[in-house]
Coordinates of C-alpha atoms and ligand atoms in Angstrom, one line a residue:
M161 CA -19.5 -24.4 6.5
A162 CA -16.1 -22.2 7.2
E163 CA -14.4 -25.2 8.6
Q164 CA -14.6 -27.4 4.9
R165 CA -13.4 -24.5 2.3
K166 CA -11.3 -24.7 0.4
S167 CA -9.9 -22.2 -1.7
I168 CA -9.5 -23.5 -5.7
H169 CA -6.4 -20.5 -6.3
G170 CA -4.4 -22.9 -4.1
Q171 CA -2.6 -22.4 -0.1
W172 CA 0.8 -21.0 0.8
T173 CA 3.4 -23.1 1.4
N174 CA 3.5 -22.0 4.6
R175 CA 3.3 -19.5 7.2
T176 CA 6.7 -18.1 6.6
V177 CA 5.2 -17.6 2.8
F178 CA 1.9 -15.6 3.8
I179 CA 4.3 -13.4 6.2
L180 CA 6.1 -12.7 3.0
A181 CA 3.5 -12.2 0.7
A182 CA 1.8 -10.2 3.2
T183 CA 4.7 -7.9 4.0
G184 CA 5.2 -8.1 -0.2
S185 CA 2.6 -6.3 -0.6
A186 CA 2.3 -4.3 2.3
V187 CA 6.1 -3.0 1.6
G188 CA 6.2 -0.6 -1.6
L189 CA 5.7 2.6 -2.6
G190 CA 4.3 3.9 -0.2
N191 CA 6.9 3.4 2.3
I192 CA 9.7 4.4 0.0
W193 CA 7.9 7.0 -2.1
K194 CA 5.4 8.0 -0.4
F195 CA 5.7 8.0 3.0
P196 CA 8.7 10.8 3.0
Y197 CA 6.3 13.1 1.2
I198 CA 3.5 13.4 3.2
A199 CA 5.3 13.9 5.8
G200 CA 7.5 16.1 4.7
E201 CA 4.3 18.1 3.4
N202 CA 2.6 17.4 6.6
G203 CA 4.9 18.9 8.3
G204 CA 6.8 15.7 9.7
G205 CA 7.3 14.7 13.7
T206 CA 3.4 15.1 14.8
F207 CA 2.2 13.5 11.4
V208 CA 4.7 10.2 11.6
L209 CA 3.3 10.2 15.2
V210 CA -0.4 10.0 14.6
Y211 CA 0.4 7.5 11.6
L212 CA 2.4 5.4 14.6
L213 CA -0.9 5.8 16.8
C214 CA -3.2 4.5 13.4
I215 CA -1.1 1.4 12.5
A216 CA -0.8 0.1 16.1
L217 CA -4.6 0.6 17.1
I218 CA -6.4 0.9 13.6
G219 CA -4.4 -1.2 11.6
L220 CA -3.1 -4.0 13.6
P221 CA -6.5 -4.9 14.5
I222 CA -7.8 -4.5 11.2
M223 CA -5.4 -7.0 9.8
M224 CA -6.4 -9.2 11.9
A225 CA -9.8 -9.0 11.1
E226 CA -9.2 -8.9 7.5
I227 CA -7.0 -11.8 7.4
M228 CA -9.4 -13.4 9.3
L229 CA -12.2 -13.1 6.8
G230 CA -10.1 -13.8 4.3
R231 CA -9.2 -17.0 5.8
R232 CA -12.5 -18.5 7.0
G233 CA -14.2 -17.3 2.9
K234 CA -11.6 -18.5 1.0
Q235 CA -12.5 -16.6 -1.5
S236 CA -12.0 -14.1 -3.5
P237 CA -13.2 -10.6 -1.5
I238 CA -16.6 -10.8 -3.7
N239 CA -17.4 -13.8 -2.8
T240 CA -16.2 -14.1 0.8
M241 CA -18.5 -11.3 2.5
A242 CA -21.2 -13.4 0.1
A243 CA -20.1 -16.2 2.3
L244 CA -19.8 -15.2 5.4
A245 CA -22.9 -13.2 5.7
K246 CA -24.5 -16.1 4.6
D247 CA -22.9 -18.5 7.4
E248 CA -23.9 -15.7 10.0
Q249 CA -27.3 -15.6 9.0
R250 CA -26.5 -12.2 8.4
N251 CA -27.9 -9.4 5.7
P252 CA -26.3 -10.5 2.1
G253 CA -26.0 -7.0 1.2
W254 CA -22.0 -7.0 2.6
V255 CA -21.2 -8.1 -1.0
W256 CA -20.8 -4.3 -1.3
L257 CA -17.9 -4.5 0.8
G258 CA -15.8 -6.5 -2.0
W259 CA -17.1 -5.1 -4.6
M260 CA -15.5 -1.5 -3.1
G261 CA -12.2 -3.2 -2.7
V262 CA -12.0 -4.5 -5.9
L263 CA -12.7 -0.8 -7.4
A264 CA -10.2 0.5 -5.1
G265 CA -7.4 -1.4 -5.8
F266 CA -8.3 -1.4 -9.5
L267 CA -7.8 2.6 -9.3
I268 CA -4.9 2.5 -7.1
L269 CA -2.7 -0.1 -9.2
S270 CA -4.1 2.6 -12.1
Y271 CA -1.4 5.4 -10.4
Y272 CA 0.6 3.0 -8.9
S273 CA 1.9 1.8 -11.9
V274 CA 3.1 5.0 -13.5
I275 CA 4.7 6.0 -9.9
A276 CA 6.8 2.5 -10.4
G277 CA 7.5 3.5 -13.5
W278 CA 9.6 6.1 -12.8
A279 CA 11.5 4.3 -10.6
M280 CA 12.1 1.4 -12.9
S281 CA 13.4 4.6 -15.5
Y282 CA 15.2 5.6 -12.7
V283 CA 17.3 2.3 -12.3
F284 CA 18.6 3.2 -16.3
R285 CA 19.2 6.5 -15.4
T286 CA 21.6 6.0 -12.0
G287 CA 23.1 2.9 -13.7
G288 CA 23.9 5.3 -17.0
G289 CA 26.2 7.9 -14.7
L290 CA 23.8 10.6 -14.8
F291 CA 23.6 11.3 -11.2
L292 CA 27.6 11.4 -10.9
G293 CA 28.7 14.6 -8.6
V294 CA 24.6 16.1 -9.6
T295 CA 23.6 19.0 -7.9
A296 CA 20.3 19.6 -6.4
D297 CA 19.4 21.7 -9.4
G298 CA 20.5 18.7 -11.5
V299 CA 18.5 16.0 -9.7
N300 CA 15.3 18.4 -10.4
S301 CA 15.6 19.0 -14.0
I302 CA 16.5 15.6 -14.5
F303 CA 13.0 14.4 -12.7
T304 CA 10.9 17.4 -14.6
D305 CA 12.5 16.5 -17.7
L306 CA 10.2 12.3 -17.3
V307 CA 7.7 13.5 -16.2
T308 CA 6.6 16.5 -18.4
D309 CA 7.2 13.8 -20.9
P310 CA 4.1 11.6 -21.5
E311 CA 5.3 9.4 -24.0
R312 CA 8.4 7.9 -22.1
L313 CA 6.0 7.8 -19.2
M314 CA 3.6 6.1 -20.5
A315 CA 5.8 3.5 -22.0
W316 CA 7.3 2.5 -18.3
H317 CA 3.8 2.1 -17.3
T318 CA 3.2 -0.2 -20.0
L319 CA 6.0 -2.6 -19.0
F320 CA 5.6 -2.1 -15.2
M321 CA 2.0 -3.4 -16.1
V322 CA 2.6 -6.3 -18.1
M323 CA 4.9 -7.2 -15.4
T324 CA 2.3 -7.5 -13.5
M325 CA -0.2 -9.4 -15.6
I326 CA 2.5 -11.8 -16.0
V327 CA 3.1 -12.9 -12.0
V328 CA -0.6 -13.0 -12.0
A329 CA -1.3 -14.8 -14.5
R330 CA 1.1 -17.3 -13.1
G331 CA -1.1 -17.7 -10.1
V332 CA -0.5 -17.7 -6.3
K333 CA 2.7 -20.0 -5.6
H334 CA 4.5 -20.0 -8.9
G335 CA 4.2 -16.4 -9.4
I336 CA 4.2 -14.1 -5.9
E337 CA 6.1 -16.7 -3.7
R338 CA 9.5 -17.0 -5.6
A339 CA 9.3 -12.9 -5.7
V340 CA 9.2 -12.4 -2.0
T341 CA 11.4 -14.5 -0.9
Y342 CA 14.5 -13.1 -1.9
L343 CA 14.1 -9.3 -2.6
M344 CA 12.6 -8.2 0.6
P345 CA 15.8 -8.5 2.8
L346 CA 17.7 -7.2 -0.1
L347 CA 15.6 -4.5 0.0
F348 CA 16.1 -3.9 3.4
A349 CA 20.0 -4.0 3.2
L350 CA 19.7 -1.3 1.3
L351 CA 18.1 1.0 2.9
I352 CA 20.4 0.9 5.7
I353 CA 23.2 1.1 3.3
I354 CA 21.4 4.5 2.0
V355 CA 20.4 5.8 5.8
I356 CA 24.6 5.4 6.8
Y357 CA 25.2 7.7 4.2
S358 CA 23.0 9.8 5.0
V359 CA 24.4 9.9 8.4
T360 CA 27.8 11.3 6.9
T361 CA 25.9 14.3 5.7
G362 CA 26.0 16.3 9.1
H363 CA 22.4 17.0 9.3
F364 CA 21.7 13.6 10.4
M365 CA 19.8 14.8 13.7
E366 CA 18.1 17.6 11.8
G367 CA 16.7 14.4 9.5
V368 CA 15.8 13.2 13.2
R369 CA 14.9 16.5 14.8
F370 CA 12.2 16.7 11.6
L371 CA 10.7 13.1 11.8
F372 CA 10.3 13.0 15.5
T373 CA 9.5 16.2 17.1
P374 CA 5.9 16.8 18.0
G375 CA 4.0 20.5 16.1
K376 CA 1.1 21.5 14.9
I377 CA -1.5 19.2 12.7
D378 CA -4.6 19.8 11.4
G379 CA -7.5 17.5 10.6
K380 CA -6.8 17.0 6.7
A381 CA -3.3 16.1 8.0
I382 CA -4.3 13.4 10.7
L383 CA -6.7 12.3 7.7
I384 CA -4.2 11.9 5.1
A385 CA -1.8 10.1 8.5
M386 CA -5.0 7.7 8.7
G387 CA -5.4 7.3 5.1
H388 CA -1.7 6.4 4.8
A389 CA -2.0 3.7 8.0
F390 CA -4.2 1.6 5.7
F391 CA -2.0 2.8 2.1
T392 CA 1.0 1.0 3.6
L393 CA -0.4 -1.9 5.6
S394 CA -2.9 -2.7 2.3
L395 CA -5.5 -2.7 4.7
G396 CA -9.4 -2.1 3.5
M397 CA -9.3 -3.3 0.2
G398 CA -9.6 -7.5 0.2
A399 CA -5.7 -7.5 -0.8
I400 CA -5.0 -8.8 2.6
M401 CA -7.6 -10.6 2.5
V402 CA -7.2 -12.3 -0.8
Y403 CA -3.9 -13.2 0.5
G404 CA -5.2 -14.8 4.2
S405 CA -7.7 -16.7 1.9
Y406 CA -4.7 -18.8 0.7
L407 CA -3.6 -19.3 4.5
S408 CA -4.2 -22.8 6.1
N409 CA -6.5 -22.8 9.5
K410 CA -3.2 -23.6 11.4
H411 CA -1.0 -20.2 11.6
S412 CA -1.3 -17.8 14.2
I413 CA -3.5 -15.2 12.9
A414 CA -2.2 -12.4 15.6
Q415 CA 1.5 -13.3 15.1
A416 CA 1.6 -13.2 11.9
S417 CA 0.0 -9.6 11.6
I418 CA 2.6 -8.1 14.2
L419 CA 5.3 -9.4 12.0
I420 CA 4.0 -7.8 9.0
A421 CA 2.5 -4.4 10.9
L422 CA 6.2 -4.1 12.1
A423 CA 8.3 -4.9 9.1
D424 CA 6.4 -2.0 7.2
T425 CA 6.6 0.8 9.4
V426 CA 10.4 0.0 10.3
V427 CA 10.6 -0.1 6.4
A428 CA 9.0 3.4 6.0
L429 CA 10.9 5.2 9.1
L430 CA 13.5 3.6 7.5
A431 CA 13.2 6.1 4.3
G432 CA 12.5 8.8 6.4
L433 CA 15.7 8.8 8.1
A434 CA 17.7 7.9 4.5
I435 CA 16.0 10.9 2.8
F436 CA 15.3 13.6 5.2
P437 CA 18.7 14.6 6.0
I438 CA 19.7 14.9 2.4
V439 CA 17.1 16.8 1.8
F440 CA 18.4 19.0 5.0
A441 CA 22.3 18.9 3.7
N442 CA 21.2 20.5 -0.2
G443 CA 18.4 23.1 1.1
L444 CA 15.8 21.0 -1.0
E445 CA 12.1 21.3 0.7
P446 CA 10.9 19.0 2.4
G447 CA 7.6 19.4 1.2
A448 CA 8.4 19.1 -2.9
G449 CA 5.7 16.5 -3.2
P450 CA 5.3 13.2 -5.4
G451 CA 8.9 13.9 -6.3
L452 CA 10.9 14.1 -3.3
I453 CA 12.9 10.7 -3.5
F454 CA 13.3 11.1 -6.8
Q455 CA 15.2 14.6 -6.1
T456 CA 17.2 13.4 -3.0
L457 CA 18.6 9.8 -3.5
P458 CA 19.8 10.0 -6.6
I459 CA 22.3 13.2 -4.9
A460 CA 22.8 10.2 -2.5
F461 CA 24.3 8.4 -4.6
G462 CA 26.2 10.7 -7.6
H463 CA 28.4 11.2 -4.1
M464 CA 28.5 8.1 -2.2
Q465 CA 31.6 5.4 -2.8
G466 CA 30.4 2.9 -5.3
G467 CA 27.1 5.1 -6.0
T468 CA 26.1 3.8 -9.4
L469 CA 25.6 0.2 -7.7
V470 CA 24.1 1.6 -4.8
G471 CA 21.6 3.7 -6.7
V472 CA 21.0 0.9 -9.4
V473 CA 20.6 -1.8 -6.8
F474 CA 18.1 0.2 -4.9
F475 CA 15.9 1.6 -7.4
T476 CA 15.9 -2.0 -9.0
L477 CA 14.2 -3.3 -5.2
L478 CA 11.6 -0.5 -5.3
V479 CA 10.7 -1.5 -8.2
F480 CA 10.2 -5.1 -6.8
A481 CA 8.8 -3.6 -3.9
A482 CA 6.1 -2.1 -5.9
W483 CA 5.6 -5.6 -7.3
T484 CA 4.8 -7.3 -5.3
S485 CA 2.5 -4.9 -3.9
A486 CA 1.0 -4.4 -7.4
I487 CA 0.0 -7.9 -7.8
S488 CA -2.3 -8.0 -4.2
L489 CA -3.8 -4.8 -5.9
I490 CA -5.6 -7.0 -8.7
E491 CA -5.2 -10.4 -7.0
P492 CA -8.7 -9.4 -5.9
A493 CA -10.4 -9.2 -8.8
V494 CA -8.6 -11.9 -10.8
A495 CA -9.6 -14.1 -8.3
Y496 CA -13.3 -12.7 -8.6
L497 CA -13.4 -13.1 -12.3
V498 CA -11.9 -16.9 -11.9
E499 CA -14.5 -17.5 -9.7
N500 CA -17.1 -16.5 -11.0
K501 CA -16.8 -16.1 -14.8
G502 CA -15.6 -19.4 -15.7
V503 CA -12.3 -17.9 -17.4
N504 CA -8.9 -19.1 -16.8
R505 CA -6.3 -16.7 -15.1
I506 CA -4.3 -15.9 -17.6
Y507 CA -7.3 -14.0 -19.4
A508 CA -8.7 -12.4 -16.1
S509 CA -5.3 -11.2 -15.5
V510 CA -5.2 -9.6 -19.2
W511 CA -8.5 -7.5 -19.0
I512 CA -8.1 -6.3 -15.7
G513 CA -4.8 -5.2 -16.5
F514 CA -5.6 -3.5 -19.8
L515 CA -8.4 -2.1 -18.2
T516 CA -6.4 -0.7 -15.3
W517 CA -3.2 0.6 -17.9
F518 CA -6.1 2.8 -19.7
V519 CA -6.9 4.3 -16.8
G520 CA -3.2 4.9 -15.4
L521 CA -3.0 7.6 -18.6
G522 CA -5.0 10.0 -16.5
T523 CA -2.3 9.7 -14.2
V524 CA 0.3 9.5 -16.7
F525 CA -1.4 12.6 -18.2
S526 CA -1.8 14.2 -14.6
F527 CA 2.1 15.5 -15.0
N528 CA 2.5 16.9 -18.1
I529 CA -1.2 17.8 -20.7
W530 CA -3.3 18.1 -18.0
K531 CA -1.4 19.4 -15.6
E532 CA -3.1 22.6 -15.1
K533 CA -6.6 20.7 -14.9
T534 CA -8.0 20.3 -11.5
L535 CA -11.0 19.1 -9.5
T536 CA -12.0 21.1 -6.0
I537 CA -15.0 18.8 -3.9
P538 CA -15.7 21.5 -1.2
F539 CA -15.2 20.6 2.1
L540 CA -12.8 18.0 0.5
F541 CA -10.0 19.0 -1.6
E542 CA -9.2 21.5 -3.5
D543 CA -7.8 22.1 -7.3
L544 CA -6.6 18.7 -7.3
T545 CA -5.2 16.7 -10.8
F546 CA -6.2 13.3 -11.9
F547 CA -4.0 11.8 -10.1
D548 CA -4.1 13.2 -6.7
V549 CA -7.6 12.7 -6.5
L550 CA -7.7 9.1 -7.5
D551 CA -4.9 9.1 -4.3
Y552 CA -6.7 11.2 -2.1
L553 CA -10.5 9.3 -2.6
T554 CA -8.8 5.4 -2.5
A555 CA -6.3 6.5 0.3
N556 CA -8.3 9.1 2.6
I557 CA -11.7 7.3 1.8
M558 CA -12.4 4.2 -0.1
L559 CA -9.4 2.6 2.7
P560 CA -10.6 3.4 5.6
L561 CA -14.3 3.0 4.6
G562 CA -13.3 -0.4 3.9
G563 CA -11.7 -0.3 6.9
L564 CA -14.5 0.9 9.2
F565 CA -16.7 -1.8 7.7
I566 CA -14.6 -4.6 7.8
A567 CA -13.8 -3.8 11.6
L568 CA -17.8 -3.5 11.8
F569 CA -18.4 -6.7 10.0
A570 CA -15.6 -8.7 12.4
A571 CA -16.9 -7.4 15.6
W572 CA -20.4 -6.8 15.9
V573 CA -21.7 -8.9 12.9
M574 CA -19.8 -12.3 12.8
K575 CA -21.0 -14.5 16.5
E576 CA -18.5 -14.2 19.0
K577 CA -17.9 -17.9 18.6
S578 CA -16.6 -17.7 14.5
T579 CA -13.9 -14.6 15.7
R580 CA -13.0 -16.7 18.7
E581 CA -12.6 -20.1 16.5
E582 CA -10.2 -17.7 14.4
L583 CA -8.1 -15.8 16.3
A584 CA -8.3 -16.8 20.0
T585 CA -5.2 -18.8 19.9
Y586 CA -4.4 -15.9 22.9
P587 CA -7.2 -15.5 25.1
W588 CA -5.7 -12.4 26.2
L589 CA -5.2 -11.0 22.7
Y590 CA -8.4 -12.0 21.9
K591 CA -9.9 -10.0 23.8
I592 CA -8.0 -6.7 23.4
W593 CA -8.6 -7.0 19.4
N594 CA -12.5 -7.4 20.5
F595 CA -12.1 -4.2 22.4
L596 CA -10.2 -2.4 19.5
T597 CA -12.4 -3.3 16.6
S598 CA -15.7 -3.1 18.6
F599 CA -15.1 0.6 19.7
V600 CA -11.9 1.9 19.2
T601 CA -11.5 1.4 15.9
P602 CA -14.5 2.3 13.9
L603 CA -14.5 5.7 16.2
A604 CA -10.9 7.0 15.3
V605 CA -12.5 6.4 11.9
I606 CA -15.4 8.2 12.4
V607 CA -14.0 10.9 14.2
V608 CA -11.1 11.2 11.5
F609 CA -13.6 11.9 8.6
L610 CA -15.8 14.2 10.8
K611 CA -12.5 16.3 11.8
A612 CA -11.4 16.2 8.4
I613 CA -14.6 17.8 7.1
G614 CA -14.7 20.4 9.8
V615 CA -18.0 18.9 11.4
I616 CA -15.8 18.9 15.1
Ligands
LIG920 N1 1.0 -1.5 0.3 C1 1.4 -0.8 -0.7 C2 2.3 0.4 -0.6 O1 2.7 0.7 0.7 O2 2.8 0.4 -1.5 C3 0.5 -0.4 -1.9 C4 -1.3 -1.3 -1.4 C5 -1.2 -2.6 -1.8 C6 -1.7 -0.6 -1.0 C7 -1.8 -3.0 -2.2 C8 -2.9 -1.5 -1.0 C9 -3.6 -2.7 -0.9 F1 -4.3 -3.1 -1.3

């Protein structure tokens, strides 16, 4: 039964390491690259508010549920779901939830790696002094030059995938733990330096107003805000579940979850506060899309004292943040192959990595030779490129759906005795968690879905 299970992949050295690894998974391109650009595209204020509400009412309870499932199952999400369904004497069909998670992680990583490649190439652009004294038009054309060149994008994408495969192949202890311990705090410090620069632009309050003044919002934007809450906390696909499976039974899941969600949210808000003042100071467009940080931050680096150094360190840390997230995106699939096919981690990482790399080529081409090839699915989306479709399907559909079923499984399928064993360190907190996952979280996800497709 659950109490005696042991993970064959190892265990985190202590609670802090688990929190760092999970924060490493949560904090990534989602916070620094994606949050500002989708907040910009969806009008700021209300979007940010809905996002924060989703983090608190949907994300946090699901994070606790996911860590709990992982820790009880102690295996890859696929085998964990199978084992827990069996423990609870429920339908073995719940295993599909693990499969959907593995697929989502694989699809997300395929494009995540391409964008991480942009960040890598910006380390060198900044280091080479390309942005010294640059204008808004200048940064724009430097960005366009990069994304319209499929060969260069492919080269960076390949390099990033190889880096990810190496860490995953080395395993939980030696690979993941080391990478996160030093880098996360440094990223945080660098963001603060950029926010300080933003204060000096004279447009800081404009940025603050944009991010925090409520305005109008529609069903689609609410879905995007909710999807982003899942994406940014790495929920709904088994990444946090698999990290939970390496967590010792003696630690409080609630405390760890609150810390992880808090750190993740603070980094996203800092990124917003760093970027929007620069957008307004330079007459740029907040809704510029996926290129937003690459078209704003270099202006700051090109004009601040010591900007070249700050810029190089910043983009390097962004690559590290992406790296620690990428690892968690394929860990569920790799753990599954090791458990079920008897292969070693190196073999599993290389195969999954190669397949992911291949699908990633679709994203590479979305910004150049396939730019005009778009897909429309009535009621869901219009005119999206390959990259946009992957992003939409994973963040806005697969992750919320995965999260919804994780909440339902934890609250309604598992026996109360089992969930209490894992989560009732603080009885009052357990009660809140139970109420949220039983009613609020599932209902909220369903309502947002229905609103987005125009049913309500
Ligand atoms: N949370 C990561 C980010 O914000 O960049 C992305 C991510 C990692 C999403 C792991 C999903 C996941 F399972």
